[in-house]
Amino acid sequence: MANFQFGMNDYSVDVQAQHNVTFTPGWDVHRLALTFEVTARGNYTVDAPFLASGDLWVHEMPNPASYIGGLHVPKGPVGLKPFKMQLTLETTVTDRQLRGLEKLRAGADLVLRAELSLTALAETKHWPVAQDQEIVRIPHATWSNALTQLDAGAFVDVLIPVTTVEARATGARRIREAKTAIRDGRYEHAVALARAALDPVREACNTRRVHDQAVQKKAGERDQEERWAMLTQSAYALFSGAPHDDFGTTENFTWTRADAIAAVATAASLLARLEELP
């Protein structure tokens, strides 16, 4: 929580970031609105106006291009109240900035830093400007949903049900570990974990036998079970290139973040599908 002190023992204003975020779409540049909760304390005058402004930065991410833009109040001064009130600050973001943020956060929560200034317009017995910073943490799902509504992207979160089946529980744990590996930039390891997460799928669906049966048929003649088996075995064969360094083939495989995301999403979806099977 940011705390703005006006005078030695006069009054203060607390500003706490909320987790919600709103986009207003534009042509290649969009308006981003953040919400803060404001509480005035001490010897202040109700409805005393102040201006809020500042700058928005990406917080603690290893990239020099961390500045996003200036923050401003869209509707002018805000009055102090004897109760908690909502403050909206806005900035603009471009499509290029959004792509950069998505690459930097790598599926984790988005953490921003608002460096704020409050300027008292009426009670000026002391220096009227106070400054502080507030960390804004936006959950992954909240930010992803906002991007989806902006038509700037789409996301799918796969929930793998809690199960008492040991092999499937292990597969779910490997998916969680793979997501962490992606955030850490260990893409090859994430793909290897996705491959391991397919083991309970292959066992439950007997995919090797069904696959070997399916390859004897023309693609258009395969039934639904055979087509699922083809998908599972093909994914397993592809992902096997991560843990193996076979001479002349898999030793030359390289794995990008996009590759790792595709592998983990595929394995997670196939693992989650087991809940629907008899």
Coordinates of C-alpha atoms in Angstrom, one line a residue:
M1 CA 0.0 0.0 0.0
A2 CA 1.3 3.4 -0.9
N3 CA 1.1 6.1 1.8
F4 CA 1.2 9.8 0.9
Q5 CA 2.1 12.2 3.8
F6 CA 1.0 15.8 3.7
G7 CA 2.8 17.7 6.5
M8 CA 4.5 16.2 9.6
N9 CA 1.3 15.4 11.5
D10 CA -1.4 16.8 9.2
Y11 CA -3.1 14.1 7.1
S12 CA -2.2 11.2 4.8
V13 CA -3.7 9.4 1.9
D14 CA -3.4 5.6 1.5
V15 CA -3.6 4.2 -2.0
Q16 CA -3.9 0.4 -2.6
A17 CA -4.0 -1.2 -6.0
Q18 CA -6.9 -3.5 -6.9
H19 CA -6.6 -6.6 -9.0
N20 CA -9.0 -5.7 -11.8
V21 CA -8.0 -4.2 -15.1
T22 CA -10.0 -2.8 -18.0
F23 CA -9.1 -2.2 -21.6
T24 CA -10.8 0.2 -24.1
P25 CA -9.8 -0.9 -27.6
G26 CA -8.4 1.4 -30.2
W27 CA -6.4 1.2 -33.5
D28 CA -3.1 -0.4 -32.5
V29 CA -3.2 1.6 -29.3
H30 CA -5.5 0.9 -26.3
R31 CA -6.5 2.6 -23.1
L32 CA -5.6 0.6 -19.9
A33 CA -7.5 1.5 -16.7
L34 CA -6.3 0.4 -13.3
T35 CA -8.3 0.8 -10.1
F36 CA -7.0 1.9 -6.7
E37 CA -8.7 2.1 -3.3
V38 CA -8.1 5.5 -1.6
T39 CA -8.4 6.1 2.2
A40 CA -7.8 9.5 3.8
R41 CA -6.6 9.7 7.4
G42 CA -5.9 12.5 9.9
N43 CA -6.9 16.2 9.9
Y44 CA -8.1 16.6 6.3
T45 CA -11.1 18.4 4.8
V46 CA -13.8 16.3 3.2
D47 CA -14.0 16.8 -0.5
A48 CA -10.6 18.5 -0.5
P49 CA -9.5 18.0 -4.2
F50 CA -6.2 16.5 -5.3
L51 CA -4.7 15.5 -8.6
A52 CA -3.3 12.0 -9.1
S53 CA -0.7 11.3 -11.8
G54 CA 2.4 9.1 -12.3
D55 CA 4.2 6.6 -14.4
L56 CA 3.6 2.9 -15.0
W57 CA 6.5 0.4 -15.2
V58 CA 6.9 -3.3 -15.4
H59 CA 8.1 -4.4 -12.0
E60 CA 11.3 -6.5 -11.5
M61 CA 11.5 -8.0 -15.0
P62 CA 14.9 -8.4 -16.6
N63 CA 14.3 -6.1 -19.6
P64 CA 15.5 -2.5 -19.9
A65 CA 12.4 -1.6 -21.9
S66 CA 10.2 -1.6 -18.7
Y67 CA 8.5 1.8 -19.0
I68 CA 4.8 1.5 -20.1
G69 CA 3.5 5.1 -20.0
G70 CA 2.2 8.0 -18.0
L71 CA -0.8 7.6 -15.6
H72 CA -3.6 10.2 -15.3
V73 CA -7.1 10.6 -13.9
P74 CA -9.5 10.6 -16.8
K75 CA -12.0 12.9 -15.1
G76 CA -10.0 15.6 -13.3
P77 CA -9.4 16.1 -9.5
V78 CA -10.6 13.7 -6.9
G79 CA -12.1 14.7 -3.6
L80 CA -11.1 13.2 -0.2
K81 CA -13.9 11.3 1.5
P82 CA -14.5 10.0 5.0
F83 CA -14.9 6.5 3.5
K84 CA -12.9 4.3 1.1
M85 CA -13.3 5.5 -2.5
Q86 CA -12.2 4.2 -5.9
L87 CA -9.6 5.9 -8.0
T88 CA -9.2 5.1 -11.7
L89 CA -5.9 5.8 -13.4
E90 CA -5.4 5.4 -17.1
T91 CA -2.5 5.0 -19.5
T92 CA -2.2 3.9 -23.1
V93 CA -0.6 0.7 -24.4
T94 CA 0.3 -0.4 -27.9
D95 CA 0.0 -3.8 -29.5
R96 CA 3.7 -4.0 -29.5
Q97 CA 3.8 -3.4 -25.7
L98 CA 1.2 -6.0 -25.1
R99 CA 3.2 -8.6 -27.0
G100 CA 6.3 -7.7 -25.0
L101 CA 4.4 -8.0 -21.7
E102 CA 3.1 -11.4 -22.7
K103 CA 6.6 -12.6 -23.5
L104 CA 8.0 -11.2 -20.3
R105 CA 5.4 -12.6 -17.9
A106 CA 5.5 -16.0 -19.6
G107 CA 2.2 -17.2 -18.2
A108 CA 2.8 -15.8 -14.7
D109 CA 0.9 -13.0 -12.9
L110 CA 1.7 -9.5 -14.4
V111 CA 3.4 -7.3 -11.8
L112 CA 3.5 -3.6 -12.5
R113 CA 4.8 -0.6 -10.5
A114 CA 2.9 2.7 -10.4
E115 CA 5.1 5.6 -9.3
L116 CA 2.5 8.1 -8.2
S117 CA 2.2 11.7 -7.2
L118 CA -0.7 13.3 -5.3
T119 CA -1.1 17.1 -5.5
A120 CA -3.3 18.8 -3.0
L121 CA -5.2 21.7 -4.6
A122 CA -6.8 23.2 -1.5
E123 CA -5.0 22.3 1.8
T124 CA -1.6 23.8 1.1
K125 CA -0.4 24.7 4.5
H126 CA 2.5 22.4 3.7
W127 CA 4.2 21.3 0.5
P128 CA 1.3 20.2 -1.6
V129 CA 2.9 17.3 -3.4
A130 CA 3.5 13.8 -2.0
Q131 CA 5.0 10.8 -3.8
D132 CA 5.1 7.1 -3.4
Q133 CA 4.9 3.9 -5.4
E134 CA 2.4 1.1 -5.4
I135 CA 2.9 -2.5 -6.7
V136 CA 0.1 -3.6 -8.9
R137 CA -0.3 -7.4 -9.2
I138 CA -2.7 -8.6 -11.8
P139 CA -3.5 -12.3 -11.7
H140 CA -2.8 -14.4 -14.9
A141 CA -6.4 -15.2 -15.5
T142 CA -7.6 -11.6 -15.0
W143 CA -5.0 -10.2 -17.4
S144 CA -5.6 -13.0 -20.0
N145 CA -9.4 -12.4 -19.9
A146 CA -8.8 -8.7 -20.5
L147 CA -6.6 -9.5 -23.5
T148 CA -9.2 -11.9 -24.9
Q149 CA -11.9 -9.2 -24.7
L150 CA -9.5 -6.8 -26.4
D151 CA -9.2 -9.4 -29.2
A152 CA -5.4 -9.1 -28.7
G153 CA -5.1 -12.8 -27.8
A154 CA -6.8 -15.8 -26.4
F155 CA -5.9 -18.2 -23.6
V156 CA -7.1 -21.6 -22.4
D157 CA -6.5 -22.8 -18.9
V158 CA -6.8 -26.5 -18.5
L159 CA -8.0 -27.8 -15.1
I160 CA -6.8 -31.3 -14.3
P161 CA -9.1 -32.8 -11.7
V162 CA -7.7 -33.9 -8.4
T163 CA -7.6 -37.7 -8.5
T164 CA -6.6 -40.6 -6.2
V165 CA -5.1 -42.5 -9.2
E166 CA -1.4 -42.2 -8.5
A167 CA -0.2 -42.1 -12.1
R168 CA -2.7 -39.4 -13.1
A169 CA -1.8 -37.3 -10.0
T170 CA 1.9 -37.6 -10.9
G171 CA 1.0 -36.5 -14.5
A172 CA -0.8 -33.4 -13.0
R173 CA 2.3 -32.6 -10.9
R174 CA 4.5 -32.8 -14.0
I175 CA 2.2 -30.3 -15.7
R176 CA 2.6 -27.9 -12.8
E177 CA 6.4 -28.4 -12.9
A178 CA 6.4 -27.8 -16.7
K179 CA 4.6 -24.5 -16.3
T180 CA 7.2 -23.4 -13.8
A181 CA 9.9 -24.5 -16.2
I182 CA 8.4 -22.3 -18.9
R183 CA 8.4 -19.3 -16.6
D184 CA 12.1 -20.0 -15.8
G185 CA 13.0 -20.2 -19.5
R186 CA 13.8 -23.9 -19.4
Y187 CA 11.8 -24.8 -22.4
E188 CA 13.4 -28.2 -23.2
H189 CA 12.8 -29.4 -19.7
A190 CA 9.2 -28.3 -19.9
V191 CA 8.7 -30.4 -23.1
A192 CA 10.4 -33.4 -21.4
L193 CA 7.9 -33.0 -18.5
A194 CA 5.0 -32.8 -20.9
R195 CA 6.2 -36.1 -22.4
A196 CA 6.3 -37.7 -19.0
A197 CA 2.8 -36.4 -18.3
L198 CA 1.5 -38.4 -21.2
D199 CA 2.4 -41.7 -19.6
P200 CA -0.9 -42.2 -17.7
V201 CA -2.8 -41.2 -20.9
R202 CA -1.0 -43.8 -22.9
E203 CA -1.6 -46.4 -20.3
A204 CA -5.3 -45.7 -19.7
C205 CA -6.1 -45.5 -23.4
N206 CA -3.8 -48.3 -24.5
T207 CA -2.7 -45.9 -27.2
R208 CA 0.3 -48.0 -28.5
R209 CA -1.9 -50.9 -29.4
V210 CA -4.7 -48.7 -30.8
H211 CA -2.1 -46.7 -32.7
D212 CA -0.5 -49.7 -34.3
Q213 CA -3.9 -50.9 -35.3
A214 CA -4.8 -47.5 -36.8
V215 CA -1.7 -47.1 -38.9
Q216 CA -2.8 -50.1 -40.9
K217 CA -5.8 -48.1 -42.1
K218 CA -6.2 -45.1 -44.4
A219 CA -6.6 -41.9 -42.4
G220 CA -10.2 -41.4 -43.4
E221 CA -11.1 -44.9 -42.3
R222 CA -9.9 -44.6 -38.7
D223 CA -12.5 -44.3 -35.9
Q224 CA -12.5 -41.7 -33.2
E225 CA -10.6 -43.8 -30.7
E226 CA -7.9 -44.5 -33.3
R227 CA -7.6 -40.8 -34.1
W228 CA -7.1 -39.9 -30.5
A229 CA -4.4 -42.6 -30.3
M230 CA -2.7 -41.2 -33.3
L231 CA -2.6 -37.8 -31.7
T232 CA -1.3 -39.0 -28.4
Q233 CA 1.4 -41.2 -29.9
S234 CA 2.5 -38.5 -32.3
A235 CA 2.7 -36.0 -29.4
Y236 CA 4.7 -38.5 -27.4
A237 CA 7.1 -39.1 -30.2
L238 CA 7.6 -35.4 -30.8
F239 CA 8.1 -34.5 -27.1
S240 CA 10.6 -37.4 -26.8
G241 CA 13.1 -35.3 -28.7
A242 CA 13.6 -33.2 -25.5
P243 CA 15.0 -35.8 -23.1
H244 CA 16.9 -37.7 -25.8
D245 CA 19.9 -36.7 -27.8
D246 CA 19.9 -39.3 -30.6
F247 CA 22.8 -38.9 -33.0
G248 CA 21.7 -37.1 -36.2
T249 CA 18.1 -36.6 -35.2
T250 CA 16.9 -35.4 -31.8
E251 CA 20.4 -34.0 -30.8
N252 CA 19.6 -31.2 -33.2
F253 CA 16.2 -30.4 -31.9
T254 CA 15.7 -26.9 -30.4
W255 CA 12.7 -25.8 -28.3
T256 CA 11.2 -22.3 -28.1
R257 CA 8.8 -20.9 -25.6
A258 CA 6.0 -21.4 -28.1
D259 CA 7.0 -25.0 -28.6
A260 CA 7.0 -25.6 -24.8
I261 CA 3.6 -24.0 -24.4
A262 CA 2.1 -26.1 -27.2
A263 CA 3.6 -29.2 -25.7
V264 CA 2.4 -28.6 -22.1
A265 CA -1.1 -27.5 -23.3
T266 CA -1.4 -30.7 -25.4
A267 CA -0.3 -33.0 -22.6
A268 CA -2.5 -31.2 -20.0
S269 CA -5.6 -31.4 -22.3
L270 CA -5.1 -35.1 -23.0
L271 CA -4.6 -35.8 -19.2
A272 CA -7.7 -33.8 -18.3
R273 CA -9.7 -35.8 -20.9
L274 CA -9.2 -39.0 -18.8
E275 CA -11.9 -37.8 -16.4
E276 CA -14.5 -38.2 -19.1
L277 CA -13.5 -41.7 -20.1
P278 CA -15.2 -44.7 -18.7

